[in-house]
Short mmCIF file of C-alpha atoms and ligand atoms in Angstrom, two decimals:
data_model
loop_
_atom_site.label_atom_id
_atom_site.label_comp_id
_atom_site.label_asym_id
_atom_site.label_seq_id
_atom_site.Cartn_x
_atom_site.Cartn_y
_atom_site.Cartn_z
CA MET A 1 9.81 32.62 -160.49
CA ARG A 2 8.61 31.00 -157.44
CA LYS A 3 9.61 27.58 -156.41
CA LYS A 4 7.27 24.58 -157.17
CA ILE A 5 7.33 22.15 -154.36
CA ILE A 6 6.00 18.73 -153.70
CA ALA A 7 6.55 17.89 -150.11
CA GLY A 8 5.87 14.45 -148.52
CA ASN A 9 4.77 14.49 -144.83
CA TRP A 10 5.16 10.90 -143.70
CA LYS A 11 3.56 11.78 -140.20
CA MET A 12 4.13 8.99 -137.62
CA ASN A 13 4.43 6.24 -140.27
CA THR A 14 7.11 3.74 -141.41
CA THR A 15 9.83 1.64 -139.58
CA TYR A 16 13.58 2.42 -140.20
CA GLU A 17 13.65 -0.17 -142.89
CA GLU A 18 10.47 1.00 -144.66
CA ALA A 19 11.69 4.68 -144.61
CA ILE A 20 15.01 3.74 -146.22
CA ALA A 21 13.15 1.47 -148.87
CA LEU A 22 10.60 4.43 -149.51
CA VAL A 23 13.44 6.99 -149.98
CA ASN A 24 15.34 4.65 -152.42
CA ASP A 25 12.12 3.80 -154.20
CA ILE A 26 11.41 7.53 -154.90
CA THR A 27 14.91 8.64 -155.84
CA ILE A 28 15.46 5.66 -158.11
CA GLN A 29 13.03 7.41 -160.60
CA GLU A 30 14.96 10.74 -160.29
CA ASN A 31 15.69 11.01 -164.00
CA GLN A 32 11.70 10.82 -164.74
CA LEU A 33 10.84 13.57 -162.26
CA HIS A 34 12.20 16.58 -164.40
CA LEU A 35 13.29 18.38 -161.18
CA SER A 36 15.23 21.64 -161.33
CA GLU A 37 16.19 24.70 -159.43
CA ASN A 38 12.41 25.51 -159.65
CA LYS A 39 10.91 22.28 -159.15
CA ILE A 40 11.95 20.45 -155.85
CA VAL A 41 10.92 17.57 -153.75
CA VAL A 42 11.09 17.64 -150.02
CA ILE A 43 10.64 14.58 -147.71
CA ALA A 44 9.59 14.75 -144.03
CA PRO A 45 10.46 11.39 -142.48
CA PRO A 46 10.01 10.90 -138.62
CA PHE A 47 13.00 12.37 -136.53
CA PRO A 48 14.83 9.15 -135.94
CA TYR A 49 15.41 8.59 -139.59
CA LEU A 50 16.09 12.07 -140.69
CA ALA A 51 20.03 11.94 -140.40
CA HIS A 52 20.04 8.73 -142.49
CA CYS A 53 17.64 10.07 -145.17
CA SER A 54 19.64 13.27 -145.44
CA THR A 55 22.78 11.23 -146.17
CA LEU A 56 20.91 9.35 -148.84
CA LEU A 57 19.68 12.47 -150.42
CA LYS A 58 23.02 14.31 -150.16
CA ASP A 59 24.00 13.59 -153.76
CA LYS A 60 20.57 13.96 -155.27
CA ALA A 61 19.94 17.36 -156.78
CA HIS A 62 16.63 19.06 -155.90
CA PHE A 63 15.79 16.59 -153.22
CA TYR A 64 15.51 18.08 -149.62
CA ILE A 65 14.78 16.86 -146.14
CA ALA A 66 12.22 18.39 -143.75
CA ALA A 67 11.60 17.80 -140.22
CA GLN A 68 7.86 17.56 -139.19
CA ASN A 69 8.34 19.79 -136.08
CA CYS A 70 10.96 21.49 -133.90
CA SER A 71 11.01 23.01 -130.51
CA GLU A 72 10.25 26.64 -129.99
CA HIS A 73 13.25 26.76 -127.63
CA SER A 74 16.77 26.96 -128.86
CA LYS A 75 18.35 24.45 -126.36
CA GLY A 76 18.39 23.36 -122.79
CA ALA A 77 16.24 21.32 -120.40
CA TYR A 78 13.33 20.35 -122.51
CA THR A 79 13.20 16.47 -122.19
CA GLY A 80 12.06 14.88 -125.58
CA GLU A 81 12.30 18.00 -127.73
CA VAL A 82 14.34 18.42 -130.75
CA SER A 83 15.71 21.92 -131.63
CA ALA A 84 16.17 23.54 -135.02
CA ALA A 85 19.87 23.70 -134.39
CA MET A 86 20.06 19.93 -134.06
CA LEU A 87 18.14 19.54 -137.38
CA ALA A 88 20.49 22.09 -139.10
CA SER A 89 23.43 19.97 -137.94
CA ILE A 90 22.10 17.02 -139.96
CA GLN A 91 21.48 19.16 -142.99
CA ALA A 92 17.75 19.15 -142.76
CA ASN A 93 16.68 22.06 -144.97
CA TYR A 94 13.00 22.52 -144.05
CA ILE A 95 10.76 22.24 -140.92
CA ILE A 96 6.93 22.00 -141.12
CA VAL A 97 5.48 24.09 -138.43
CA GLY A 98 1.83 24.65 -137.23
CA HIS A 99 0.50 21.41 -138.89
CA SER A 100 -3.14 21.25 -137.88
CA GLU A 101 -2.34 17.86 -136.06
CA ARG A 102 0.13 19.77 -133.80
CA ARG A 103 -2.26 22.71 -133.17
CA THR A 104 -5.15 20.16 -132.27
CA TYR A 105 -3.45 17.43 -130.40
CA PHE A 106 -0.59 19.28 -128.90
CA GLN A 107 -2.27 22.56 -128.30
CA GLU A 108 0.21 24.64 -130.37
CA THR A 109 -0.81 28.32 -130.48
CA ASP A 110 -0.03 30.86 -132.86
CA ALA A 111 2.43 32.42 -130.45
CA VAL A 112 4.32 29.01 -130.16
CA ILE A 113 4.27 28.52 -133.87
CA LEU A 114 5.70 31.96 -134.56
CA GLN A 115 8.57 31.09 -132.10
CA LYS A 116 9.13 27.75 -134.09
CA ILE A 117 9.50 29.74 -137.26
CA LYS A 118 11.89 32.16 -135.74
CA GLN A 119 13.91 29.10 -134.58
CA ALA A 120 13.90 27.66 -138.09
CA LEU A 121 14.95 30.99 -139.62
CA GLN A 122 17.78 31.51 -137.30
CA GLN A 123 19.24 28.36 -138.36
CA ASN A 124 18.60 29.08 -141.97
CA MET A 125 16.21 26.51 -142.52
CA THR A 126 12.91 27.14 -144.39
CA PRO A 127 9.74 26.63 -142.23
CA ILE A 128 6.73 25.41 -144.04
CA PHE A 129 3.94 27.26 -142.25
CA CYS A 130 0.50 25.25 -142.11
CA CYS A 131 -2.82 27.03 -141.90
CA GLY A 132 -6.32 26.11 -142.61
CA GLU A 133 -9.89 25.72 -141.38
CA PRO A 134 -11.89 23.06 -139.73
CA LEU A 135 -15.03 21.76 -141.22
CA HIS A 136 -17.51 23.84 -139.09
CA ILE A 137 -15.67 26.96 -140.04
CA ARG A 138 -16.06 26.07 -143.84
CA GLU A 139 -19.70 25.39 -143.24
CA ASN A 140 -20.34 28.72 -141.80
CA ASN A 141 -18.46 30.33 -144.48
CA THR A 142 -16.18 32.12 -142.27
CA HIS A 143 -12.94 30.39 -143.55
CA PHE A 144 -11.38 33.68 -144.82
CA GLU A 145 -11.53 35.39 -141.58
CA PHE A 146 -10.28 32.30 -139.74
CA ILE A 147 -7.26 32.01 -142.09
CA GLN A 148 -6.76 35.72 -141.88
CA ALA A 149 -6.42 35.44 -137.99
CA GLN A 150 -4.08 32.56 -138.32
CA LEU A 151 -1.82 34.70 -140.74
CA GLN A 152 -2.20 37.85 -138.57
CA ASN A 153 -1.25 36.19 -135.29
CA CYS A 154 1.60 34.39 -136.87
CA ILE A 155 3.69 35.25 -140.01
CA PHE A 156 2.38 38.78 -140.23
CA HIS A 157 4.75 39.34 -137.21
CA LEU A 158 7.81 38.45 -139.33
CA SER A 159 9.93 41.05 -141.08
CA ASP A 160 10.07 41.42 -144.83
CA ASP A 161 13.43 39.67 -144.91
CA GLU A 162 11.92 36.77 -142.70
CA ILE A 163 8.67 36.21 -144.60
CA LYS A 164 10.46 35.93 -148.07
CA LYS A 165 12.14 32.83 -146.52
CA ILE A 166 9.03 30.89 -145.69
CA VAL A 167 6.87 28.49 -147.59
CA ILE A 168 3.04 28.49 -146.79
CA ALA A 169 0.78 25.30 -146.87
CA TYR A 170 -2.83 25.78 -146.95
CA GLU A 171 -4.36 22.54 -145.56
CA PRO A 172 -8.11 22.64 -144.84
CA ILE A 173 -8.59 20.39 -141.87
CA TRP A 174 -11.73 18.83 -143.33
CA ALA A 175 -9.55 17.51 -146.23
CA ILE A 176 -6.80 15.82 -144.19
CA GLY A 177 -6.86 12.27 -144.41
CA THR A 178 -10.52 12.25 -145.33
CA GLY A 179 -10.29 11.55 -148.92
CA LYS A 180 -12.26 14.68 -149.39
CA THR A 181 -10.11 16.95 -151.39
CA ALA A 182 -10.93 20.70 -151.80
CA THR A 183 -11.71 21.25 -155.55
CA PRO A 184 -9.18 23.10 -157.55
CA GLN A 185 -11.53 26.14 -157.32
CA GLN A 186 -11.95 26.08 -153.64
CA ALA A 187 -8.29 25.79 -153.12
CA GLN A 188 -7.28 28.17 -155.73
CA GLU A 189 -9.67 30.80 -154.08
CA VAL A 190 -8.02 30.42 -150.66
CA HIS A 191 -4.50 30.46 -152.07
CA CYS A 192 -5.46 33.74 -153.93
CA TYR A 193 -6.73 35.20 -150.84
CA ILE A 194 -3.62 34.23 -148.93
CA ARG A 195 -1.40 35.82 -151.57
CA ASN A 196 -3.37 38.89 -151.60
CA GLU A 197 -3.15 39.24 -147.77
CA ILE A 198 0.49 38.94 -148.10
CA LYS A 199 0.56 41.58 -150.87
CA ASN A 200 -1.42 43.94 -148.61
CA ASN A 201 1.14 43.47 -145.64
CA PHE A 202 4.51 43.03 -147.48
CA GLY A 203 3.86 44.28 -151.06
CA ALA A 204 3.61 42.64 -154.51
CA ALA A 205 7.05 41.42 -155.07
CA ILE A 206 7.24 39.33 -151.94
CA SER A 207 3.67 38.02 -152.45
CA ALA A 208 4.65 36.93 -155.90
CA SER A 209 7.73 35.09 -154.78
CA ILE A 210 6.24 32.90 -152.02
CA SER A 211 5.17 29.26 -152.75
CA ILE A 212 1.84 28.28 -151.39
CA LEU A 213 1.33 24.57 -151.14
CA TYR A 214 -2.13 22.71 -151.07
CA GLY A 215 -2.42 19.88 -148.66
CA GLY A 216 -5.52 17.66 -147.98
CA SER A 217 -6.02 14.39 -149.57
CA VAL A 218 -3.86 15.18 -152.53
CA ASN A 219 -3.42 11.84 -154.65
CA ALA A 220 -2.08 10.63 -157.96
CA THR A 221 -5.56 11.16 -159.51
CA ASN A 222 -6.27 14.59 -158.36
CA ALA A 223 -2.88 16.24 -158.25
CA ALA A 224 -2.59 17.49 -161.78
CA GLU A 225 -6.02 19.57 -161.77
CA LEU A 226 -5.07 21.16 -158.33
CA PHE A 227 -1.60 22.02 -159.75
CA ASP A 228 -3.08 23.54 -162.82
CA THR A 229 -4.18 26.75 -161.05
CA ASN A 230 -2.57 30.14 -160.77
CA ASP A 231 -1.56 30.16 -157.12
CA ILE A 232 -1.09 26.50 -156.15
CA ASP A 233 2.53 25.97 -156.17
CA GLY A 234 2.73 22.21 -155.13
CA GLY A 235 1.48 19.92 -152.60
CA LEU A 236 2.07 19.09 -148.96
CA VAL A 237 1.07 15.20 -149.22
CA GLY A 238 0.36 12.93 -146.21
CA GLY A 239 -0.95 9.45 -147.03
CA ALA A 240 -0.02 9.36 -150.70
CA SER A 241 3.44 10.35 -150.00
CA LEU A 242 3.94 6.82 -148.24
CA ASN A 243 3.63 4.98 -151.73
CA ALA A 244 6.57 5.71 -153.95
CA THR A 245 4.48 5.21 -157.25
CA ASP A 246 1.65 7.45 -156.05
CA PHE A 247 4.10 10.14 -154.83
CA THR A 248 6.25 10.08 -157.99
CA THR A 249 2.96 10.46 -160.02
CA ILE A 250 2.21 13.60 -157.97
CA ILE A 251 5.63 14.89 -158.65
CA LYS A 252 5.28 14.39 -162.30
CA ALA A 253 1.88 16.09 -162.10
CA MET A 254 3.53 19.53 -161.00
CA GLN A 255 4.67 21.51 -164.20
CA ALA A 256 8.06 23.27 -163.57
P1 13P B 301 -3.24 13.70 -146.39
O1 13P B 301 -2.63 13.95 -147.70
O2 13P B 301 -3.13 12.27 -145.93
O3 13P B 301 -4.75 14.12 -146.55
O4 13P B 301 -2.53 14.64 -145.46
C1 13P B 301 -2.32 15.89 -145.65
C2 13P B 301 -1.38 16.49 -144.63
O5 13P B 301 -1.89 16.80 -143.57
C3 13P B 301 0.00 16.74 -145.21
O6 13P B 301 0.54 17.49 -144.02
#
């Protein structure tokens, strides 16, 4: 049975005090969230707060910490960069890689993203690999080809053992931060496509075991119907993860 995951990507938001308060406000509701081995919460605060948030979540079962990015290099003279080894050393468990904001604003290529995935895996951390098409591609109706290329150039270079350890997030760029969510049918169609592509390349068992999250304007109102589909295994939530009430409503909307 594959894991159901609700991940909150805080992006470049919150002060230190706000971050600690937000973690506390989310975890205080722990008992009502019905978390288990198969239904987990991942929180991705900004780098400076990761170590403290990791300590706060240490004794909370089924809560995990993610970094929003890591370097494609393992160590050395890369001023301002953060390595996967550093993140592992503060007990971060997941790393978001290839987010569309990193691809667009920081010119991250599929080749660089693949290196980041390898760095995360070498440190026994789980990469959350993001893919998804911009608006003009969706309007041209070439989104399947676009996503296929993202998969082909990146995660299809992984071995069977490596791909088993990743999580995928489908985030159509036109739905990110726009309030314009993909419909459950649109999202399910792409998730099913991605799972099928994995099946063609790595076989049915691996394809059935990989969690594929949906991201793009997930909120407390639309989460339940998105999650009530065959191939959506949770959400990668931006804006709504900054509000503890909304985020916990989204967590509750995910059936284990
Ligand atoms: P929003 O939920 O704010 O649309 O952001 C989605 C996202 O980019 C998560 O990584």
